Short mmCIF file of C-alpha atoms in Angstrom, two decimals:
data_model
loop_
_atom_site.label_atom_id
_atom_site.label_comp_id
_atom_site.label_asym_id
_atom_site.label_seq_id
_atom_site.Cartn_x
_atom_site.Cartn_y
_atom_site.Cartn_z
CA MET T 7 1.36 17.65 27.46
CA LYS T 8 3.30 19.06 30.90
CA ASP T 9 1.40 17.31 33.31
CA GLU T 10 3.49 14.93 35.91
CA ASP T 11 1.51 12.04 35.03
CA GLU T 12 2.12 10.03 32.06
CA LEU T 13 -1.19 8.95 31.23
CA VAL T 14 -2.68 11.95 31.52
CA ARG T 15 0.31 12.68 29.01
CA ALA T 16 -1.03 9.37 26.28
CA ARG T 17 -4.03 10.53 26.91
CA ALA T 18 -3.31 13.79 25.23
CA ALA T 19 -1.65 13.23 22.88
CA ALA T 20 -4.22 9.86 21.62
CA ALA T 21 -6.40 13.34 21.73
CA LEU T 22 -5.37 16.17 19.65
CA GLY T 23 -4.75 13.18 16.45
CA ARG T 24 -8.03 13.62 16.71
CA ILE T 25 -7.90 17.27 16.06
CA THR T 26 -6.52 17.33 12.41
CA ASP T 27 -5.36 21.35 13.27
CA ALA T 28 -2.07 22.67 12.40
CA LYS T 29 -1.67 23.96 16.51
CA THR T 30 -1.42 20.04 17.37
CA LEU T 31 2.15 19.33 15.42
CA ALA T 32 4.44 21.83 17.56
CA PRO T 33 3.26 19.70 21.19
CA LEU T 34 3.25 16.87 19.30
CA THR T 35 6.45 17.60 17.58
CA GLU T 36 6.56 17.37 21.68
CA ALA T 37 5.70 14.98 22.99
CA LEU T 38 8.08 12.76 20.13
CA HIS T 39 10.59 13.27 22.62
CA ASP T 40 8.92 12.26 26.70
CA PRO T 41 11.03 10.15 29.09
CA LYS T 42 7.57 7.81 28.69
CA PRO T 43 7.36 5.49 25.70
CA ARG T 44 3.48 5.01 25.82
CA VAL T 45 3.07 8.53 25.13
CA ARG T 46 5.94 8.41 22.26
CA ALA T 47 4.10 6.51 20.92
CA ASN T 48 0.78 7.90 21.71
CA ALA T 49 1.71 10.91 19.75
CA ALA T 50 3.98 9.34 16.57
CA THR T 51 0.60 7.63 16.20
CA ALA T 52 -1.63 11.24 16.06
CA LEU T 53 1.06 12.66 14.16
CA GLY T 54 -0.03 9.68 11.25
CA ARG T 55 -3.06 10.97 11.28
CA THR T 56 -2.66 14.68 10.97
CA ALA T 57 -0.22 13.73 8.50
CA PRO T 58 1.42 16.96 8.51
CA ALA T 59 3.91 17.00 5.04
CA ASP T 60 6.92 16.39 7.26
CA LEU T 61 6.20 13.55 8.39
CA HIS T 62 8.71 12.08 8.15
CA THR T 63 10.99 13.93 9.10
CA ARG T 64 9.15 14.16 12.38
CA LEU T 65 9.35 10.12 12.99
CA ALA T 66 12.70 9.95 12.36
CA ASP T 67 13.62 9.32 15.29
CA SER T 68 11.40 8.00 16.17
CA LEU T 69 12.07 5.03 13.85
CA ALA T 70 14.97 4.91 16.13
CA ASP T 71 13.91 4.92 19.50
CA PRO T 72 14.65 2.02 22.27
CA HIS T 73 11.62 0.74 22.59
CA PRO T 74 10.27 -1.20 19.91
CA ALA T 75 5.89 -0.11 20.72
CA VAL T 76 6.62 3.95 20.12
CA ARG T 77 9.78 1.52 16.94
CA ALA T 78 6.47 0.32 15.49
CA ALA T 79 3.98 3.17 16.40
CA ALA T 80 6.49 5.66 14.44
CA THR T 81 6.30 3.06 11.38
CA ALA T 82 2.38 2.41 11.26
CA ALA T 83 2.35 5.92 11.77
CA LEU T 84 4.52 6.11 8.46
CA ARG T 85 2.85 3.13 6.66
CA PRO T 86 -0.75 5.81 5.19
CA ALA T 87 1.76 8.33 3.65
CA THR T 88 4.07 6.40 2.25
CA THR T 89 1.20 4.72 0.43
CA HIS T 90 -0.66 7.67 -0.70
CA VAL T 91 2.74 8.87 -2.24
CA ALA T 92 3.29 5.65 -4.02
CA ASN T 93 -0.31 5.29 -5.57
CA ARG T 94 0.43 8.83 -6.54
CA ARG T 95 3.25 8.25 -7.74
CA THR T 96 1.98 5.27 -9.58
CA THR T 97 -1.52 7.54 -11.09
CA SER T 98 0.54 9.74 -12.22
CA ASP T 99 3.23 7.86 -14.11
CA GLY T 100 1.28 4.99 -15.26
CA PRO T 101 0.65 3.88 -19.10
CA ASP T 102 -2.09 6.46 -19.37
CA ALA T 103 -0.16 9.80 -17.86
CA GLY T 104 -0.43 12.80 -19.60
CA ARG T 105 -3.22 11.40 -21.61
#
């Protein structure tokens, strides 16, 4: 994630998103502050794939990023987590809950 080539950093962020290991969270979170939007967007997408418990906190600043691709990636990354929580809430709070 320290390479001077933007494309290398962007591809590294995407690759880290395919690894389900907590060790990827720090470099991906750091990449959210990269000067290049492509890297930031890939990092947001990758974090969405790894879905850490604090995903919303990690992506909060990305939702206000000046580049629209980064905002879109952060929004899309959060969507599955929000849907999962809503579905869990619906199934546990439904009319048959506790039966």
